[in-house]
Amino acid sequence: MITKLFAQKMFEGFSIQRWNDRIRPIDLNEMDKSAFKMIIAYFIAKYEEQKGTVINWNKIISAGFFEFLKKVVLSDIKAPVHRKIKEEYPDEFKELNSWVVEQYDTIIDNKKILNNFSKFLSEKEDLEDINYRILRAAHKYSSYREFEIIKTLNPPSPNLEKVEKELLNDLHDFLDFKGLQLLLTKQQLFELVTIIEQLRFQVRWSQTPRIPRTSVLGHSFLVASFSFVLSYELGIELCDKRIYNNFFCGLFHDLPEAVTRDIISPVKRATKALPEIVSKIEDLILEKELYPLVDHQFIDELKYFTKDEFDNKVKIDNNIKKVEFEEINEKYNEDKYYPLDGKIIKLADEMAAFLEAYQSIQYGIKSTHINEGLTYLKNKYKETNNINGLKVKRFFKEFES
């Protein structure tokens, strides 16, 4: 199970400020950047698959997650300095990576994840690896989009022009990717991405003061990260598609809020029928405003991630079937069945919400809304222990001490 200290370490991503030496209209933090990067990586990779390219999705997911963990620990080292250490002081860079792993050694229980993290940091980057290049392209483009957000507020200067030129030069190396071409030439994919990007501007718990403020976009990456880690805690070897679905469902589960905005849980629970009514309205709006922008070859997948996303389910002959956890393990733990642990996504979602409330209280900012949210989740998981084989009480109990 995810430990309290590991969860809190990941949560620090909301407090790591980006472009901190520039005028910024909004907070730009590492959690939001990582979320947007992985969304861009998803779309770029999908277009490459259409060309017949074989994509190692687990490699992209793992690398994206591990890069985030490293960034959390090394947030004080700016990118140009990090790059110079890497290029000119390889021995020191190797020691630095070992030190990064040590920071997680006592807080990550799962040795497989820890070993994979260590292996990832010790491997030499393969510039010919399509999966690595997709992640690099997504990283560069997401940085460029942040620059576009701040550009108009900052006075023109040679330094600002230099930054823009460097970002565009970096992107030039990846123009063989169709997805990036569509984004830079502002085609339909760009319109879709700018709508999704609005999740960055939507603040969760918007009716109450809270520290740190968290966006729907950043929350989605935290949910995806929790889902990814929890997928390695289920006691069995998951097929690749199951890990893929669990991560990207976590990342896209709040996609409807890009067009409907966030409705807080107490309001959703105001009447018995309201959750279902809201869900139907969201579906209608998505069909009208968002899905027409999605490429027909992967629109069904996005719908799979956003409709009944909290149910365990599989696909059989292209028909979606809701199943129990044990049934997935016994019959459907194969790529061809497209298994998804929706109950894990729900758990990860509520773990993230719990952490948002808990951390704010730790900083001395609390309100009736925050206290009610924290109490609701504490009470819920006092009564619930086994979710898809996970003993979840341990996680919440750690926060009592």
C-alpha positions as a Markdown table, in Angstrom:
| # | Residue | x | y | z |
|---|---|---|---|---|
| 1 | Met | 0.0 | 0.0 | 0.0 |
| 2 | Ile | 1.1 | 3.6 | -0.6 |
| 3 | Thr | 2.7 | 5.0 | 2.6 |
| 4 | Lys | 1.8 | 8.3 | 4.1 |
| 5 | Leu | 5.3 | 9.7 | 3.5 |
| 6 | Phe | 5.3 | 8.6 | -0.2 |
| 7 | Ala | 1.9 | 10.2 | -0.8 |
| 8 | Gln | 3.0 | 13.4 | 0.8 |
| 9 | Lys | 6.2 | 13.4 | -1.2 |
| 10 | Met | 4.3 | 13.1 | -4.4 |
| 11 | Phe | 1.9 | 15.8 | -3.2 |
| 12 | Glu | 4.8 | 18.2 | -3.0 |
| 13 | Gly | 4.5 | 18.5 | -6.8 |
| 14 | Phe | 1.6 | 21.0 | -6.2 |
| 15 | Ser | 4.0 | 23.3 | -4.4 |
| 16 | Ile | 7.0 | 23.2 | -6.8 |
| 17 | Gln | 6.6 | 26.4 | -8.8 |
| 18 | Arg | 7.6 | 26.7 | -12.4 |
| 19 | Trp | 8.7 | 29.8 | -14.3 |
| 20 | Asn | 9.2 | 31.4 | -10.9 |
| 21 | Asp | 11.4 | 34.1 | -12.2 |
| 22 | Arg | 8.7 | 35.4 | -14.6 |
| 23 | Ile | 5.4 | 37.2 | -14.3 |
| 24 | Arg | 2.7 | 34.5 | -14.2 |
| 25 | Pro | -1.1 | 35.0 | -14.5 |
| 26 | Ile | -1.6 | 31.7 | -12.6 |
| 27 | Asp | 0.5 | 29.3 | -10.5 |
| 28 | Leu | 2.4 | 27.0 | -12.8 |
| 29 | Asn | 3.5 | 24.0 | -10.8 |
| 30 | Glu | 5.2 | 20.6 | -11.4 |
| 31 | Met | 2.1 | 18.5 | -10.9 |
| 32 | Asp | 0.1 | 20.3 | -13.6 |
| 33 | Lys | 3.1 | 20.2 | -15.9 |
| 34 | Ser | 3.4 | 16.5 | -15.5 |
| 35 | Ala | -0.3 | 16.0 | -16.1 |
| 36 | Phe | -0.2 | 18.0 | -19.3 |
| 37 | Lys | 3.0 | 16.3 | -20.5 |
| 38 | Met | 1.4 | 12.8 | -20.1 |
| 39 | Ile | -1.8 | 14.0 | -21.9 |
| 40 | Ile | 0.4 | 15.3 | -24.8 |
| 41 | Ala | 2.4 | 12.0 | -24.8 |
| 42 | Tyr | -0.8 | 10.1 | -25.0 |
| 43 | Phe | -2.0 | 11.9 | -28.2 |
| 44 | Ile | 1.4 | 11.9 | -29.9 |
| 45 | Ala | 1.8 | 8.2 | -29.3 |
| 46 | Lys | -1.8 | 7.5 | -30.5 |
| 47 | Tyr | -1.0 | 9.1 | -33.8 |
| 48 | Glu | 2.2 | 7.2 | -34.1 |
| 49 | Glu | 0.2 | 3.9 | -33.5 |
| 50 | Gln | -2.0 | 4.9 | -36.5 |
| 51 | Lys | 1.1 | 4.8 | -38.6 |
| 52 | Gly | 1.8 | 1.3 | -37.6 |
| 53 | Thr | 4.5 | 2.1 | -35.0 |
| 54 | Val | 4.7 | -0.2 | -32.0 |
| 55 | Ile | 4.5 | 1.8 | -28.8 |
| 56 | Asn | 5.7 | 0.5 | -25.4 |
| 57 | Trp | 3.1 | 2.2 | -23.3 |
| 58 | Asn | 4.4 | 0.9 | -20.0 |
| 59 | Lys | 7.8 | 2.4 | -20.8 |
| 60 | Ile | 6.2 | 5.8 | -21.5 |
| 61 | Ile | 4.0 | 5.6 | -18.3 |
| 62 | Ser | 6.9 | 4.5 | -16.1 |
| 63 | Ala | 9.3 | 7.0 | -17.4 |
| 64 | Gly | 6.8 | 9.8 | -17.0 |
| 65 | Phe | 6.1 | 8.8 | -13.5 |
| 66 | Phe | 9.8 | 8.4 | -12.6 |
| 67 | Glu | 10.7 | 11.7 | -14.1 |
| 68 | Phe | 8.1 | 13.3 | -11.9 |
| 69 | Leu | 9.5 | 11.6 | -8.8 |
| 70 | Lys | 13.0 | 12.8 | -9.7 |
| 71 | Lys | 11.8 | 16.4 | -10.3 |
| 72 | Val | 10.1 | 16.5 | -6.8 |
| 73 | Val | 13.5 | 15.8 | -5.2 |
| 74 | Leu | 15.6 | 17.9 | -7.4 |
| 75 | Ser | 13.2 | 20.9 | -7.8 |
| 76 | Asp | 15.9 | 23.4 | -6.7 |
| 77 | Ile | 18.1 | 22.5 | -9.7 |
| 78 | Lys | 17.0 | 24.4 | -12.7 |
| 79 | Ala | 16.9 | 22.6 | -16.1 |
| 80 | Pro | 20.0 | 24.3 | -17.6 |
| 81 | Val | 22.1 | 23.4 | -14.5 |
| 82 | His | 20.8 | 19.9 | -14.5 |
| 83 | Arg | 21.6 | 19.5 | -18.2 |
| 84 | Lys | 25.2 | 20.8 | -17.7 |
| 85 | Ile | 25.9 | 18.4 | -14.8 |
| 86 | Lys | 24.6 | 15.6 | -17.0 |
| 87 | Glu | 26.7 | 16.5 | -20.0 |
| 88 | Glu | 29.9 | 17.6 | -18.4 |
| 89 | Tyr | 30.1 | 15.8 | -15.0 |
| 90 | Pro | 28.8 | 12.2 | -15.7 |
| 91 | Asp | 30.2 | 10.7 | -12.5 |
| 92 | Glu | 28.6 | 13.4 | -10.3 |
| 93 | Phe | 25.4 | 12.9 | -12.3 |
| 94 | Lys | 25.4 | 9.2 | -11.6 |
| 95 | Glu | 25.9 | 9.9 | -7.9 |
| 96 | Leu | 23.1 | 12.5 | -7.9 |
| 97 | Asn | 20.7 | 9.9 | -9.4 |
| 98 | Ser | 21.7 | 7.4 | -6.7 |
| 99 | Trp | 21.0 | 10.1 | -4.1 |
| 100 | Val | 17.5 | 10.6 | -5.6 |
| 101 | Val | 16.7 | 6.9 | -5.2 |
| 102 | Glu | 17.9 | 7.0 | -1.6 |
| 103 | Gln | 15.3 | 9.7 | -0.8 |
| 104 | Tyr | 12.6 | 7.3 | -1.7 |
| 105 | Asp | 14.2 | 4.1 | -0.3 |
| 106 | Thr | 12.5 | 4.3 | 3.1 |
| 107 | Ile | 9.1 | 5.6 | 1.9 |
| 108 | Ile | 8.3 | 3.3 | -1.1 |
| 109 | Asp | 7.2 | -0.1 | 0.2 |
| 110 | Asn | 7.0 | -1.8 | -3.2 |
| 111 | Lys | 10.5 | -3.0 | -4.1 |
| 112 | Lys | 9.6 | -3.6 | -7.7 |
| 113 | Ile | 8.7 | 0.0 | -8.2 |
| 114 | Leu | 11.8 | 1.1 | -6.3 |
| 115 | Asn | 14.1 | -1.2 | -8.4 |
| 116 | Asn | 12.5 | 0.0 | -11.6 |
| 117 | Phe | 13.0 | 3.6 | -10.6 |
| 118 | Ser | 16.7 | 2.9 | -9.8 |
| 119 | Lys | 17.1 | 1.1 | -13.1 |
| 120 | Phe | 15.4 | 4.0 | -15.0 |
| 121 | Leu | 17.8 | 6.6 | -13.6 |
| 122 | Ser | 20.9 | 4.5 | -14.2 |
| 123 | Glu | 20.1 | 3.7 | -17.9 |
| 124 | Lys | 21.6 | 5.9 | -20.6 |
| 125 | Glu | 19.0 | 7.8 | -22.6 |
| 126 | Asp | 18.5 | 6.2 | -26.0 |
| 127 | Leu | 17.8 | 9.0 | -28.5 |
| 128 | Glu | 16.6 | 6.5 | -31.1 |
| 129 | Asp | 14.0 | 5.0 | -28.8 |
| 130 | Ile | 10.5 | 6.1 | -30.1 |
| 131 | Asn | 9.0 | 5.9 | -26.6 |
| 132 | Tyr | 11.7 | 8.1 | -25.1 |
| 133 | Arg | 11.4 | 10.6 | -28.0 |
| 134 | Ile | 7.6 | 10.8 | -27.6 |
| 135 | Leu | 8.1 | 11.6 | -23.9 |
| 136 | Arg | 10.7 | 14.2 | -24.8 |
| 137 | Ala | 8.5 | 15.8 | -27.4 |
| 138 | Ala | 5.6 | 16.0 | -24.8 |
| 139 | His | 7.9 | 17.5 | -22.3 |
| 140 | Lys | 9.1 | 20.2 | -24.7 |
| 141 | Tyr | 5.6 | 21.0 | -26.0 |
| 142 | Ser | 4.1 | 21.3 | -22.5 |
| 143 | Ser | 7.0 | 23.7 | -21.5 |
| 144 | Tyr | 6.3 | 25.7 | -24.7 |
| 145 | Arg | 2.6 | 25.9 | -23.8 |
| 146 | Glu | 3.5 | 27.2 | -20.3 |
| 147 | Phe | 5.7 | 29.8 | -22.0 |
| 148 | Glu | 2.8 | 30.9 | -24.2 |
| 149 | Ile | 0.7 | 31.4 | -21.0 |
| 150 | Ile | 3.3 | 33.8 | -19.5 |
| 151 | Lys | 4.7 | 35.4 | -22.7 |
| 152 | Thr | 2.2 | 38.2 | -23.1 |
| 153 | Leu | 2.5 | 39.4 | -19.5 |
| 154 | Asn | 6.3 | 39.7 | -19.5 |
| 155 | Pro | 8.0 | 42.7 | -21.1 |
| 156 | Pro | 9.8 | 41.9 | -24.3 |
| 157 | Ser | 13.5 | 41.3 | -23.8 |
| 158 | Pro | 16.4 | 39.6 | -25.5 |
| 159 | Asn | 16.3 | 36.9 | -22.8 |
| 160 | Leu | 12.6 | 36.2 | -23.4 |
| 161 | Glu | 13.2 | 35.9 | -27.1 |
| 162 | Lys | 16.1 | 33.6 | -26.4 |
| 163 | Val | 13.9 | 31.3 | -24.3 |
| 164 | Glu | 11.2 | 31.1 | -27.0 |
| 165 | Lys | 13.8 | 30.4 | -29.7 |
| 166 | Glu | 15.4 | 27.6 | -27.6 |
| 167 | Leu | 12.0 | 26.0 | -27.0 |
| 168 | Leu | 11.1 | 26.1 | -30.7 |
| 169 | Asn | 14.5 | 24.7 | -31.6 |
| 170 | Asp | 14.0 | 21.8 | -29.2 |
| 171 | Leu | 10.6 | 21.1 | -30.7 |
| 172 | His | 12.1 | 21.0 | -34.2 |
| 173 | Asp | 13.8 | 17.7 | -33.4 |
| 174 | Phe | 10.4 | 16.1 | -33.1 |
| 175 | Leu | 8.6 | 17.4 | -36.1 |
| 176 | Asp | 8.4 | 13.9 | -37.6 |
| 177 | Phe | 5.6 | 13.2 | -35.1 |
| 178 | Lys | 2.2 | 13.8 | -36.7 |
| 179 | Gly | 0.6 | 14.7 | -33.3 |
| 180 | Leu | 3.2 | 17.5 | -32.7 |
| 181 | Gln | 2.7 | 18.8 | -36.3 |
| 182 | Leu | -1.1 | 19.0 | -35.6 |
| 183 | Leu | -0.5 | 20.9 | -32.3 |
| 184 | Leu | 2.0 | 23.4 | -33.7 |
| 185 | Thr | -0.1 | 24.2 | -36.8 |
| 186 | Lys | -3.1 | 24.5 | -34.5 |
| 187 | Gln | -5.3 | 21.9 | -36.1 |
| 188 | Gln | -8.2 | 20.1 | -34.5 |
| 189 | Leu | -6.0 | 18.3 | -32.0 |
| 190 | Phe | -4.8 | 21.7 | -30.7 |
| 191 | Glu | -8.4 | 22.8 | -30.2 |
| 192 | Leu | -9.1 | 19.6 | -28.2 |
| 193 | Val | -5.9 | 20.0 | -26.1 |
| 194 | Thr | -6.7 | 23.7 | -25.3 |
| 195 | Ile | -10.1 | 22.6 | -23.9 |
| 196 | Ile | -8.5 | 19.9 | -21.8 |
| 197 | Glu | -5.9 | 22.5 | -20.7 |
| 198 | Gln | -8.7 | 24.4 | -19.0 |
| 199 | Leu | -8.6 | 21.9 | -16.3 |
| 200 | Arg | -5.3 | 23.6 | -15.3 |
| 201 | Phe | -7.3 | 26.8 | -14.5 |
| 202 | Gln | -10.0 | 25.0 | -12.5 |
| 203 | Val | -9.3 | 25.0 | -8.8 |
| 204 | Arg | -10.6 | 22.1 | -6.8 |
| 205 | Trp | -12.6 | 22.9 | -3.5 |
| 206 | Ser | -13.2 | 26.3 | -5.1 |
| 207 | Gln | -15.6 | 27.3 | -2.4 |
| 208 | Thr | -13.0 | 27.3 | 0.4 |
| 209 | Pro | -9.5 | 28.7 | 1.0 |
| 210 | Arg | -6.9 | 25.9 | 0.9 |
| 211 | Ile | -3.1 | 25.5 | 0.8 |
| 212 | Pro | -1.8 | 24.5 | -1.6 |
| 213 | Arg | -4.5 | 25.2 | -4.2 |
| 214 | Thr | -4.8 | 22.3 | -6.5 |
| 215 | Ser | -6.2 | 22.2 | -10.0 |
| 216 | Val | -8.3 | 19.5 | -11.6 |
| 217 | Leu | -5.5 | 18.8 | -14.0 |
| 218 | Gly | -2.9 | 18.3 | -11.3 |
| 219 | His | -5.3 | 16.2 | -9.3 |
| 220 | Ser | -5.8 | 14.0 | -12.3 |
| 221 | Phe | -2.1 | 13.3 | -12.5 |
| 222 | Leu | -2.0 | 12.5 | -8.8 |
| 223 | Val | -4.9 | 10.0 | -9.2 |
| 224 | Ala | -3.1 | 8.5 | -12.2 |
| 225 | Ser | 0.1 | 8.1 | -10.2 |
| 226 | Phe | -1.7 | 6.5 | -7.3 |
| 227 | Ser | -3.5 | 4.2 | -9.7 |
| 228 | Phe | -0.2 | 3.2 | -11.3 |
| 229 | Val | 1.4 | 2.4 | -7.9 |
| 230 | Leu | -1.6 | 0.6 | -6.6 |
| 231 | Ser | -1.7 | -1.6 | -9.7 |
| 232 | Tyr | 1.6 | -3.1 | -8.5 |
| 233 | Glu | 0.1 | -3.9 | -5.1 |
| 234 | Leu | -2.7 | -6.2 | -6.3 |
| 235 | Gly | -0.8 | -9.4 | -5.6 |
| 236 | Ile | -0.7 | -10.6 | -9.2 |
| 237 | Glu | 1.1 | -9.7 | -12.4 |
| 238 | Leu | -1.1 | -7.4 | -14.4 |
| 239 | Cys | -1.2 | -7.5 | -18.1 |
| 240 | Asp | 0.2 | -4.5 | -19.9 |
| 241 | Lys | -3.2 | -3.2 | -21.1 |
| 242 | Arg | -4.5 | -3.3 | -17.5 |
| 243 | Ile | -1.7 | -1.1 | -16.2 |
| 244 | Tyr | -2.2 | 1.2 | -19.2 |
| 245 | Asn | -5.9 | 1.5 | -18.6 |
| 246 | Asn | -5.5 | 2.1 | -14.9 |
| 247 | Phe | -3.0 | 4.9 | -15.5 |
| 248 | Phe | -4.8 | 6.7 | -18.3 |
| 249 | Cys | -8.3 | 6.3 | -16.8 |
| 250 | Gly | -6.9 | 8.0 | -13.7 |
| 251 | Leu | -5.4 | 10.8 | -15.9 |
| 252 | Phe | -8.6 | 11.3 | -18.0 |
| 253 | His | -11.3 | 10.5 | -15.4 |
| 254 | Asp | -12.2 | 14.2 | -14.8 |
| 255 | Leu | -12.1 | 15.0 | -18.5 |
| 256 | Pro | -15.8 | 15.9 | -18.5 |
| 257 | Glu | -15.1 | 18.8 | -16.2 |
| 258 | Ala | -13.2 | 20.5 | -19.0 |
| 259 | Val | -16.6 | 21.4 | -20.4 |
| 260 | Thr | -18.9 | 21.1 | -17.3 |
| 261 | Arg | -16.7 | 22.4 | -14.5 |
| 262 | Asp | -16.1 | 20.6 | -11.2 |
| 263 | Ile | -19.2 | 19.9 | -9.0 |
| 264 | Ile | -18.1 | 19.2 | -5.4 |
| 265 | Ser | -19.0 | 15.9 | -3.9 |
| 266 | Pro | -21.4 | 17.2 | -1.2 |
| 267 | Val | -23.5 | 18.8 | -3.9 |
| 268 | Lys | -23.5 | 15.7 | -6.0 |
| 269 | Arg | -24.8 | 13.8 | -3.0 |
| 270 | Ala | -27.5 | 16.3 | -2.3 |
| 271 | Thr | -30.2 | 14.0 | -3.7 |
| 272 | Lys | -30.2 | 10.3 | -4.4 |
| 273 | Ala | -30.8 | 10.7 | -8.2 |
| 274 | Leu | -28.5 | 13.8 | -8.7 |
| 275 | Pro | -25.3 | 11.9 | -9.4 |
| 276 | Glu | -26.9 | 10.0 | -12.3 |
| 277 | Ile | -28.6 | 13.1 | -13.6 |
| 278 | Val | -25.3 | 15.0 | -13.6 |
| 279 | Ser | -23.6 | 12.1 | -15.4 |
| 280 | Lys | -26.2 | 12.1 | -18.1 |
| 281 | Ile | -25.9 | 15.9 | -18.6 |
| 282 | Glu | -22.1 | 15.5 | -18.7 |
| 283 | Asp | -22.4 | 12.8 | -21.4 |
| 284 | Leu | -24.6 | 15.1 | -23.5 |
| 285 | Ile | -22.3 | 18.0 | -23.3 |
| 286 | Leu | -19.2 | 15.9 | -24.1 |
| 287 | Glu | -20.9 | 14.4 | -27.2 |
| 288 | Lys | -21.7 | 18.0 | -28.4 |
| 289 | Glu | -18.6 | 19.9 | -27.4 |
| 290 | Leu | -15.6 | 17.6 | -26.9 |
| 291 | Tyr | -15.9 | 14.3 | -28.6 |
| 292 | Pro | -16.3 | 15.8 | -32.1 |
| 293 | Leu | -12.7 | 17.0 | -31.7 |
| 294 | Val | -11.3 | 13.5 | -30.9 |
| 295 | Asp | -9.9 | 11.4 | -33.7 |
| 296 | His | -12.4 | 8.6 | -34.5 |
| 297 | Gln | -9.7 | 5.9 | -34.0 |
| 298 | Phe | -9.4 | 6.5 | -30.3 |
| 299 | Ile | -12.6 | 8.2 | -29.3 |
| 300 | Asp | -14.0 | 4.9 | -27.9 |
| 301 | Glu | -11.0 | 4.6 | -25.6 |
| 302 | Leu | -11.6 | 8.1 | -24.1 |
| 303 | Lys | -15.2 | 7.2 | -23.6 |
| 304 | Tyr | -14.1 | 4.0 | -21.8 |
| 305 | Phe | -12.0 | 6.2 | -19.5 |
| 306 | Thr | -14.8 | 8.7 | -18.7 |
| 307 | Lys | -18.0 | 6.6 | -18.6 |
| 308 | Asp | -18.5 | 4.4 | -15.6 |
| 309 | Glu | -14.9 | 5.0 | -14.8 |
| 310 | Phe | -15.2 | 3.8 | -11.2 |
| 311 | Asp | -16.4 | 0.3 | -12.2 |
| 312 | Asn | -14.2 | -2.7 | -12.7 |
| 313 | Lys | -14.8 | -3.6 | -16.4 |
| 314 | Val | -13.6 | -5.4 | -19.4 |
| 315 | Lys | -14.4 | -5.6 | -23.2 |
| 316 | Ile | -15.6 | -8.8 | -24.7 |
| 317 | Asp | -16.2 | -8.7 | -28.5 |
| 318 | Asn | -16.2 | -4.9 | -28.2 |
| 319 | Asn | -19.0 | -4.9 | -25.6 |
| 320 | Ile | -18.3 | -3.5 | -22.2 |
| 321 | Lys | -19.0 | -5.8 | -19.2 |
| 322 | Lys | -18.8 | -4.8 | -15.6 |
| 323 | Val | -17.1 | -7.5 | -13.5 |
| 324 | Glu | -15.8 | -8.3 | -10.1 |
| 325 | Phe | -12.1 | -8.0 | -9.2 |
| 326 | Glu | -11.7 | -11.7 | -8.8 |
| 327 | Glu | -13.3 | -12.3 | -12.2 |
| 328 | Ile | -10.8 | -10.0 | -13.9 |
| 329 | Asn | -7.9 | -11.9 | -12.3 |
| 330 | Glu | -9.2 | -15.4 | -13.1 |
| 331 | Lys | -10.7 | -14.8 | -16.6 |
| 332 | Tyr | -9.8 | -11.4 | -18.1 |
| 333 | Asn | -6.2 | -10.5 | -17.1 |
| 334 | Glu | -5.2 | -10.4 | -20.7 |
| 335 | Asp | -4.6 | -7.4 | -23.1 |
| 336 | Lys | -7.4 | -8.6 | -25.5 |
| 337 | Tyr | -10.1 | -8.0 | -22.7 |
| 338 | Tyr | -9.0 | -4.4 | -22.0 |
| 339 | Pro | -9.3 | -4.9 | -18.2 |
| 340 | Leu | -9.7 | -1.8 | -16.1 |
| 341 | Asp | -9.8 | -1.6 | -12.3 |
| 342 | Gly | -12.3 | 1.1 | -11.9 |
| 343 | Lys | -12.5 | 0.7 | -8.1 |
| 344 | Ile | -8.8 | 1.4 | -7.9 |
| 345 | Ile | -9.4 | 4.7 | -9.8 |
| 346 | Lys | -12.1 | 5.6 | -7.3 |
| 347 | Leu | -9.8 | 4.7 | -4.3 |
| 348 | Ala | -7.0 | 6.8 | -5.9 |
| 349 | Asp | -9.4 | 9.7 | -6.5 |
| 350 | Glu | -10.5 | 9.7 | -2.8 |
| 351 | Met | -7.0 | 9.2 | -1.5 |
| 352 | Ala | -6.0 | 12.3 | -3.5 |
| 353 | Ala | -9.0 | 14.3 | -2.2 |
| 354 | Phe | -8.2 | 13.2 | 1.4 |
| 355 | Leu | -4.6 | 14.4 | 1.0 |
| 356 | Glu | -5.8 | 17.7 | -0.4 |
| 357 | Ala | -7.9 | 18.3 | 2.7 |
| 358 | Tyr | -5.3 | 16.9 | 5.2 |
| 359 | Gln | -2.4 | 18.9 | 3.8 |
| 360 | Ser | -4.3 | 22.1 | 4.0 |
| 361 | Ile | -5.2 | 21.5 | 7.6 |
| 362 | Gln | -1.5 | 20.8 | 8.3 |
| 363 | Tyr | -0.7 | 24.2 | 6.9 |
| 364 | Gly | -3.2 | 25.8 | 9.3 |
| 365 | Ile | -6.0 | 26.4 | 6.7 |
| 366 | Lys | -9.3 | 24.6 | 7.4 |
| 367 | Ser | -12.9 | 25.3 | 6.9 |
| 368 | Thr | -16.3 | 23.5 | 7.4 |
| 369 | His | -16.0 | 22.1 | 3.8 |
| 370 | Ile | -12.5 | 20.8 | 4.4 |
| 371 | Asn | -13.4 | 19.2 | 7.8 |
| 372 | Glu | -16.5 | 17.6 | 6.4 |
| 373 | Gly | -14.6 | 16.2 | 3.4 |
| 374 | Leu | -11.9 | 14.7 | 5.7 |
| 375 | Thr | -14.4 | 13.3 | 8.1 |
| 376 | Tyr | -16.5 | 11.7 | 5.3 |
| 377 | Leu | -13.5 | 9.9 | 3.9 |
| 378 | Lys | -12.2 | 8.8 | 7.3 |
| 379 | Asn | -15.5 | 7.3 | 8.2 |
| 380 | Lys | -16.0 | 5.7 | 4.8 |
| 381 | Tyr | -12.7 | 3.8 | 5.0 |
| 382 | Lys | -13.2 | 2.8 | 8.6 |
| 383 | Glu | -15.9 | 0.6 | 7.4 |
| 384 | Thr | -14.2 | -0.4 | 4.1 |
| 385 | Asn | -10.9 | -2.3 | 4.1 |
| 386 | Asn | -10.8 | -4.6 | 1.0 |
| 387 | Ile | -10.9 | -2.8 | -2.4 |
| 388 | Asn | -9.7 | -5.0 | -5.3 |
| 389 | Gly | -7.6 | -6.9 | -2.8 |
| 390 | Leu | -6.0 | -3.8 | -1.3 |
| 391 | Lys | -6.1 | -3.3 | 2.5 |
| 392 | Val | -6.9 | 0.4 | 2.4 |
| 393 | Lys | -7.3 | 1.0 | 6.1 |
| 394 | Arg | -3.6 | 1.1 | 6.6 |
| 395 | Phe | -3.3 | 4.2 | 4.4 |
| 396 | Phe | -5.9 | 6.3 | 6.2 |
| 397 | Lys | -4.8 | 5.0 | 9.7 |
| 398 | Glu | -1.3 | 6.4 | 9.1 |
| 399 | Phe | -2.7 | 9.9 | 9.0 |
| 400 | Glu | -4.1 | 9.5 | 12.5 |
| 401 | Ser | -0.7 | 9.6 | 14.1 |
